[in-house]
Amino acid sequence: MSKKTEKKESARRASTRQLIGTKAVTEYSLVTYGHGELVFFLVKPSNISVLSEASVGARIYALMTVLKGIAEIEILCLNSRENFEDNKRYLRERMEREDNPVVRGLLEKDLVFLDRIQVQMATAREFLIVIRLRAEKESEVFPYLSRIEKSLKEQGFSVKRADREDIKRLLAVYFEQNVTTERFEDFDGERWIIPDD
């Protein structure tokens, strides 16, 4: 068997976790292949449009202080709502090809509707502080994470360490754009298993 065929076959048999590069979702982290263990802190954003220039400057200075104090910090910004760009692109292409004016009108109304939804959710962003755990001893992890959380709160940030359900939701939004599920399963079909009495 050629290397190309072998590679395709191994990719076909790979689990979803292997394909996205994760080993496990723990109670407080995402364990990855080759990128360490990732701990996420959810940061509630400030509405800077209503803050004075001095207050915005103070928020920037607070973030700078956090970044200088914690060298391992990474910042991530994700959509916390669905993204309709692919659907809108499809509708535009479909409208260009459509000859029937009634169908073209319906497609245009769909496009306007998606635009309206997206505008309503335009500020739906999620800001995350990411810490990569590399060689920390298990006994040192929680005190280390608590110090980081305390440092963020001391600088005025509203922050929460992501738990298992938060991490699964982040992965669902990032990979699937799924924001409608209330509880995410660890295994597909898990909700249908009835434990023995």
PDB file of C-alpha atoms in Angstrom:
ATOM      1  CA  MET A   1       0.000   0.000   0.000  1.00  0.00           C
ATOM      2  CA  SER A   2       1.364   3.440  -0.889  1.00  0.00           C
ATOM      3  CA  LYS A   3       2.080   6.052   1.784  1.00  0.00           C
ATOM      4  CA  LYS A   4      -0.693   8.266   0.431  1.00  0.00           C
ATOM      5  CA  THR A   5      -3.250   5.433   0.688  1.00  0.00           C
ATOM      6  CA  GLU A   6      -2.006   4.530   4.187  1.00  0.00           C
ATOM      7  CA  LYS A   7      -2.362   8.162   5.286  1.00  0.00           C
ATOM      8  CA  LYS A   8      -5.937   8.362   3.943  1.00  0.00           C
ATOM      9  CA  GLU A   9      -6.837   5.082   5.646  1.00  0.00           C
ATOM     10  CA  SER A  10      -5.424   6.158   9.022  1.00  0.00           C
ATOM     11  CA  ALA A  11      -7.225   9.532   8.738  1.00  0.00           C
ATOM     12  CA  ARG A  12     -10.466   7.697   7.955  1.00  0.00           C
ATOM     13  CA  ARG A  13     -10.102   5.583  11.097  1.00  0.00           C
ATOM     14  CA  ALA A  14      -9.041   8.487  13.332  1.00  0.00           C
ATOM     15  CA  SER A  15     -11.431   9.543  16.060  1.00  0.00           C
ATOM     16  CA  THR A  16     -12.841  13.066  16.171  1.00  0.00           C
ATOM     17  CA  ARG A  17     -10.549  13.903  19.087  1.00  0.00           C
ATOM     18  CA  GLN A  18      -7.506  12.777  17.095  1.00  0.00           C
ATOM     19  CA  LEU A  19      -8.594  14.808  14.076  1.00  0.00           C
ATOM     20  CA  ILE A  20      -8.902  18.023  16.108  1.00  0.00           C
ATOM     21  CA  GLY A  21      -5.725  17.268  18.068  1.00  0.00           C
ATOM     22  CA  THR A  22      -7.173  16.729  21.538  1.00  0.00           C
ATOM     23  CA  LYS A  23      -6.559  13.855  23.916  1.00  0.00           C
ATOM     24  CA  ALA A  24      -9.146  14.705  26.562  1.00  0.00           C
ATOM     25  CA  VAL A  25     -11.349  17.332  28.145  1.00  0.00           C
ATOM     26  CA  THR A  26     -10.718  17.374  31.891  1.00  0.00           C
ATOM     27  CA  GLU A  27     -12.643  19.184  34.605  1.00  0.00           C
ATOM     28  CA  TYR A  28     -10.488  22.294  34.070  1.00  0.00           C
ATOM     29  CA  SER A  29      -8.483  21.893  30.836  1.00  0.00           C
ATOM     30  CA  LEU A  30      -8.155  20.658  27.275  1.00  0.00           C
ATOM     31  CA  VAL A  31      -5.314  18.154  26.860  1.00  0.00           C
ATOM     32  CA  THR A  32      -3.858  18.322  23.340  1.00  0.00           C
ATOM     33  CA  TYR A  33      -1.400  16.365  21.229  1.00  0.00           C
ATOM     34  CA  GLY A  34       1.843  18.336  21.109  1.00  0.00           C
ATOM     35  CA  HIS A  35       0.486  21.687  22.334  1.00  0.00           C
ATOM     36  CA  GLY A  36       0.330  21.019  26.042  1.00  0.00           C
ATOM     37  CA  GLU A  37      -2.611  21.197  28.384  1.00  0.00           C
ATOM     38  CA  LEU A  38      -4.735  24.313  27.849  1.00  0.00           C
ATOM     39  CA  VAL A  39      -6.590  26.070  30.654  1.00  0.00           C
ATOM     40  CA  PHE A  40      -9.132  28.713  29.659  1.00  0.00           C
ATOM     41  CA  PHE A  41     -10.309  31.729  31.628  1.00  0.00           C
ATOM     42  CA  LEU A  42     -13.530  33.303  30.364  1.00  0.00           C
ATOM     43  CA  VAL A  43     -13.295  37.097  30.485  1.00  0.00           C
ATOM     44  CA  LYS A  44     -16.493  39.132  30.448  1.00  0.00           C
ATOM     45  CA  PRO A  45     -15.826  42.080  28.107  1.00  0.00           C
ATOM     46  CA  SER A  46     -16.329  45.700  29.105  1.00  0.00           C
ATOM     47  CA  ASN A  47     -18.535  47.864  26.910  1.00  0.00           C
ATOM     48  CA  ILE A  48     -15.900  50.464  26.066  1.00  0.00           C
ATOM     49  CA  SER A  49     -18.345  52.486  23.946  1.00  0.00           C
ATOM     50  CA  VAL A  50     -19.896  53.878  27.132  1.00  0.00           C
ATOM     51  CA  LEU A  51     -16.609  54.453  28.988  1.00  0.00           C
ATOM     52  CA  SER A  52     -14.723  57.731  29.117  1.00  0.00           C
ATOM     53  CA  GLU A  53     -11.352  58.039  27.430  1.00  0.00           C
ATOM     54  CA  ALA A  54      -9.650  57.859  30.839  1.00  0.00           C
ATOM     55  CA  SER A  55     -11.544  54.663  31.718  1.00  0.00           C
ATOM     56  CA  VAL A  56     -10.578  53.052  28.405  1.00  0.00           C
ATOM     57  CA  GLY A  57      -6.952  53.990  29.085  1.00  0.00           C
ATOM     58  CA  ALA A  58      -7.216  52.430  32.547  1.00  0.00           C
ATOM     59  CA  ARG A  59      -8.598  49.180  31.023  1.00  0.00           C
ATOM     60  CA  ILE A  60      -5.723  49.082  28.531  1.00  0.00           C
ATOM     61  CA  TYR A  61      -3.202  49.679  31.313  1.00  0.00           C
ATOM     62  CA  ALA A  62      -4.796  46.899  33.411  1.00  0.00           C
ATOM     63  CA  LEU A  63      -4.503  44.460  30.491  1.00  0.00           C
ATOM     64  CA  MET A  64      -0.890  45.512  29.928  1.00  0.00           C
ATOM     65  CA  THR A  65      -0.171  44.872  33.623  1.00  0.00           C
ATOM     66  CA  VAL A  66      -1.641  41.377  33.376  1.00  0.00           C
ATOM     67  CA  LEU A  67       0.323  40.610  30.208  1.00  0.00           C
ATOM     68  CA  LYS A  68       3.588  41.771  31.774  1.00  0.00           C
ATOM     69  CA  GLY A  69       2.940  39.827  34.974  1.00  0.00           C
ATOM     70  CA  ILE A  70       2.067  36.490  33.372  1.00  0.00           C
ATOM     71  CA  ALA A  71       4.471  35.547  30.588  1.00  0.00           C
ATOM     72  CA  GLU A  72       2.615  32.354  29.609  1.00  0.00           C
ATOM     73  CA  ILE A  73      -0.635  34.146  28.810  1.00  0.00           C
ATOM     74  CA  GLU A  74      -2.309  33.866  25.413  1.00  0.00           C
ATOM     75  CA  ILE A  75      -5.462  35.712  24.368  1.00  0.00           C
ATOM     76  CA  LEU A  76      -8.171  34.203  22.232  1.00  0.00           C
ATOM     77  CA  CYS A  77     -11.318  35.806  20.834  1.00  0.00           C
ATOM     78  CA  LEU A  78     -14.104  33.629  19.460  1.00  0.00           C
ATOM     79  CA  ASN A  79     -17.573  34.186  18.127  1.00  0.00           C
ATOM     80  CA  SER A  80     -19.968  33.025  20.780  1.00  0.00           C
ATOM     81  CA  ARG A  81     -22.783  32.928  18.258  1.00  0.00           C
ATOM     82  CA  GLU A  82     -23.305  31.432  14.845  1.00  0.00           C
ATOM     83  CA  ASN A  83     -21.542  32.893  11.841  1.00  0.00           C
ATOM     84  CA  PHE A  84     -23.704  33.157   8.713  1.00  0.00           C
ATOM     85  CA  GLU A  85     -21.035  34.240   6.206  1.00  0.00           C
ATOM     86  CA  ASP A  86     -21.001  30.917   4.306  1.00  0.00           C
ATOM     87  CA  ASN A  87     -24.802  30.918   4.087  1.00  0.00           C
ATOM     88  CA  LYS A  88     -24.854  34.539   2.910  1.00  0.00           C
ATOM     89  CA  ARG A  89     -22.169  33.841   0.293  1.00  0.00           C
ATOM     90  CA  TYR A  90     -24.208  30.873  -0.963  1.00  0.00           C
ATOM     91  CA  LEU A  91     -27.373  32.987  -1.174  1.00  0.00           C
ATOM     92  CA  ARG A  92     -25.568  35.719  -3.156  1.00  0.00           C
ATOM     93  CA  GLU A  93     -24.164  33.160  -5.621  1.00  0.00           C
ATOM     94  CA  ARG A  94     -27.558  31.487  -5.932  1.00  0.00           C
ATOM     95  CA  MET A  95     -29.259  34.866  -6.584  1.00  0.00           C
ATOM     96  CA  GLU A  96     -26.809  35.575  -9.430  1.00  0.00           C
ATOM     97  CA  ARG A  97     -27.660  32.254 -11.110  1.00  0.00           C
ATOM     98  CA  GLU A  98     -31.425  32.399 -10.545  1.00  0.00           C
ATOM     99  CA  ASP A  99     -33.599  33.354 -13.522  1.00  0.00           C
ATOM    100  CA  ASN A 100     -36.961  33.222 -11.768  1.00  0.00           C
ATOM    101  CA  PRO A 101     -37.659  36.670 -10.217  1.00  0.00           C
ATOM    102  CA  VAL A 102     -39.933  35.207  -7.519  1.00  0.00           C
ATOM    103  CA  VAL A 103     -37.247  32.789  -6.315  1.00  0.00           C
ATOM    104  CA  ARG A 104     -34.617  35.555  -6.556  1.00  0.00           C
ATOM    105  CA  GLY A 105     -36.868  37.741  -4.367  1.00  0.00           C
ATOM    106  CA  LEU A 106     -37.166  34.963  -1.775  1.00  0.00           C
ATOM    107  CA  LEU A 107     -33.400  34.486  -1.754  1.00  0.00           C
ATOM    108  CA  GLU A 108     -32.972  38.226  -1.239  1.00  0.00           C
ATOM    109  CA  LYS A 109     -35.379  38.156   1.711  1.00  0.00           C
ATOM    110  CA  ASP A 110     -33.384  35.258   3.212  1.00  0.00           C
ATOM    111  CA  LEU A 111     -30.204  37.299   2.832  1.00  0.00           C
ATOM    112  CA  VAL A 112     -31.784  40.325   4.542  1.00  0.00           C
ATOM    113  CA  PHE A 113     -33.017  38.070   7.357  1.00  0.00           C
ATOM    114  CA  LEU A 114     -29.519  36.600   7.917  1.00  0.00           C
ATOM    115  CA  ASP A 115     -28.044  40.121   7.882  1.00  0.00           C
ATOM    116  CA  ARG A 116     -30.535  41.223  10.531  1.00  0.00           C
ATOM    117  CA  ILE A 117     -29.726  38.244  12.762  1.00  0.00           C
ATOM    118  CA  GLN A 118     -25.995  38.823  12.376  1.00  0.00           C
ATOM    119  CA  VAL A 119     -26.293  42.512  13.255  1.00  0.00           C
ATOM    120  CA  GLN A 120     -28.206  41.597  16.424  1.00  0.00           C
ATOM    121  CA  MET A 121     -25.397  39.227  17.397  1.00  0.00           C
ATOM    122  CA  ALA A 122     -22.508  41.424  16.241  1.00  0.00           C
ATOM    123  CA  THR A 123     -21.254  42.006  19.757  1.00  0.00           C
ATOM    124  CA  ALA A 124     -21.456  38.315  20.667  1.00  0.00           C
ATOM    125  CA  ARG A 125     -17.770  37.701  21.235  1.00  0.00           C
ATOM    126  CA  GLU A 126     -16.102  35.600  23.847  1.00  0.00           C
ATOM    127  CA  PHE A 127     -12.703  36.613  25.179  1.00  0.00           C
ATOM    128  CA  LEU A 128     -10.463  33.973  26.655  1.00  0.00           C
ATOM    129  CA  ILE A 129      -7.168  33.972  28.468  1.00  0.00           C
ATOM    130  CA  VAL A 130      -5.340  30.740  27.671  1.00  0.00           C
ATOM    131  CA  ILE A 131      -2.595  29.229  29.808  1.00  0.00           C
ATOM    132  CA  ARG A 132      -0.554  26.296  28.503  1.00  0.00           C
ATOM    133  CA  LEU A 133       0.477  23.890  31.220  1.00  0.00           C
ATOM    134  CA  ARG A 134       3.648  22.144  30.147  1.00  0.00           C
ATOM    135  CA  ALA A 135       5.667  20.536  32.920  1.00  0.00           C
ATOM    136  CA  GLU A 136       3.832  21.692  36.026  1.00  0.00           C
ATOM    137  CA  LYS A 137       3.472  19.140  38.788  1.00  0.00           C
ATOM    138  CA  GLU A 138      -0.114  18.210  39.549  1.00  0.00           C
ATOM    139  CA  SER A 139       0.185  19.566  43.101  1.00  0.00           C
ATOM    140  CA  GLU A 140       1.296  22.971  41.724  1.00  0.00           C
ATOM    141  CA  VAL A 141      -1.375  23.370  39.028  1.00  0.00           C
ATOM    142  CA  PHE A 142      -4.321  24.628  41.100  1.00  0.00           C
ATOM    143  CA  PRO A 143      -2.331  27.145  43.183  1.00  0.00           C
ATOM    144  CA  TYR A 144      -0.747  28.415  39.937  1.00  0.00           C
ATOM    145  CA  LEU A 145      -4.145  28.799  38.234  1.00  0.00           C
ATOM    146  CA  SER A 146      -5.622  30.445  41.336  1.00  0.00           C
ATOM    147  CA  ARG A 147      -2.803  33.035  41.316  1.00  0.00           C
ATOM    148  CA  ILE A 148      -3.518  33.842  37.670  1.00  0.00           C
ATOM    149  CA  GLU A 149      -7.257  34.169  38.329  1.00  0.00           C
ATOM    150  CA  LYS A 150      -6.587  36.386  41.350  1.00  0.00           C
ATOM    151  CA  SER A 151      -4.230  38.582  39.311  1.00  0.00           C
ATOM    152  CA  LEU A 152      -6.877  39.055  36.611  1.00  0.00           C
ATOM    153  CA  LYS A 153      -9.554  39.941  39.171  1.00  0.00           C
ATOM    154  CA  GLU A 154      -7.217  42.380  40.962  1.00  0.00           C
ATOM    155  CA  GLN A 155      -6.842  44.265  37.675  1.00  0.00           C
ATOM    156  CA  GLY A 156     -10.627  44.635  37.456  1.00  0.00           C
ATOM    157  CA  PHE A 157     -11.441  41.873  34.986  1.00  0.00           C
ATOM    158  CA  SER A 158     -14.584  39.807  35.460  1.00  0.00           C
ATOM    159  CA  VAL A 159     -13.148  36.347  34.932  1.00  0.00           C
ATOM    160  CA  LYS A 160     -14.079  32.698  35.470  1.00  0.00           C
ATOM    161  CA  ARG A 161     -11.996  29.582  34.926  1.00  0.00           C
ATOM    162  CA  ALA A 162     -13.679  27.443  32.262  1.00  0.00           C
ATOM    163  CA  ASP A 163     -14.960  24.106  33.480  1.00  0.00           C
ATOM    164  CA  ARG A 164     -15.562  20.916  31.482  1.00  0.00           C
ATOM    165  CA  GLU A 165     -18.941  22.081  30.080  1.00  0.00           C
ATOM    166  CA  ASP A 166     -17.520  25.510  29.138  1.00  0.00           C
ATOM    167  CA  ILE A 167     -14.649  23.858  27.241  1.00  0.00           C
ATOM    168  CA  LYS A 168     -17.006  21.521  25.361  1.00  0.00           C
ATOM    169  CA  ARG A 169     -19.178  24.524  24.439  1.00  0.00           C
ATOM    170  CA  LEU A 170     -16.101  26.442  23.208  1.00  0.00           C
ATOM    171  CA  LEU A 171     -15.100  23.490  21.017  1.00  0.00           C
ATOM    172  CA  ALA A 172     -18.642  23.178  19.663  1.00  0.00           C
ATOM    173  CA  VAL A 173     -18.775  26.867  18.735  1.00  0.00           C
ATOM    174  CA  TYR A 174     -15.264  26.820  17.247  1.00  0.00           C
ATOM    175  CA  PHE A 175     -15.549  23.626  15.194  1.00  0.00           C
ATOM    176  CA  GLU A 176     -19.269  23.352  14.538  1.00  0.00           C
ATOM    177  CA  GLN A 177     -20.705  26.849  15.132  1.00  0.00           C
ATOM    178  CA  ASN A 178     -23.183  25.075  17.422  1.00  0.00           C
ATOM    179  CA  VAL A 179     -24.594  27.436  20.034  1.00  0.00           C
ATOM    180  CA  THR A 180     -28.017  25.881  20.428  1.00  0.00           C
ATOM    181  CA  THR A 181     -27.151  22.736  22.395  1.00  0.00           C
ATOM    182  CA  GLU A 182     -27.680  23.074  26.131  1.00  0.00           C
ATOM    183  CA  ARG A 183     -25.612  20.064  27.235  1.00  0.00           C
ATOM    184  CA  PHE A 184     -22.799  18.494  25.251  1.00  0.00           C
ATOM    185  CA  GLU A 185     -22.234  14.761  25.363  1.00  0.00           C
ATOM    186  CA  ASP A 186     -18.834  13.165  25.921  1.00  0.00           C
ATOM    187  CA  PHE A 187     -19.773  10.418  23.446  1.00  0.00           C
ATOM    188  CA  ASP A 188     -22.180  10.580  20.521  1.00  0.00           C
ATOM    189  CA  GLY A 189     -25.545   9.138  21.578  1.00  0.00           C
ATOM    190  CA  GLU A 190     -24.670   9.204  25.290  1.00  0.00           C
ATOM    191  CA  ARG A 191     -28.084  10.658  26.203  1.00  0.00           C
ATOM    192  CA  TRP A 192     -29.824   7.538  24.888  1.00  0.00           C
ATOM    193  CA  ILE A 193     -27.974   5.084  27.143  1.00  0.00           C
ATOM    194  CA  ILE A 194     -30.123   3.862  30.019  1.00  0.00           C
ATOM    195  CA  PRO A 195     -28.011   2.646  32.943  1.00  0.00           C
ATOM    196  CA  ASP A 196     -28.957  -0.678  34.554  1.00  0.00           C
ATOM    197  CA  ASP A 197     -31.056  -0.389  37.671  1.00  0.00           C
TER     198      ASP A 197
END
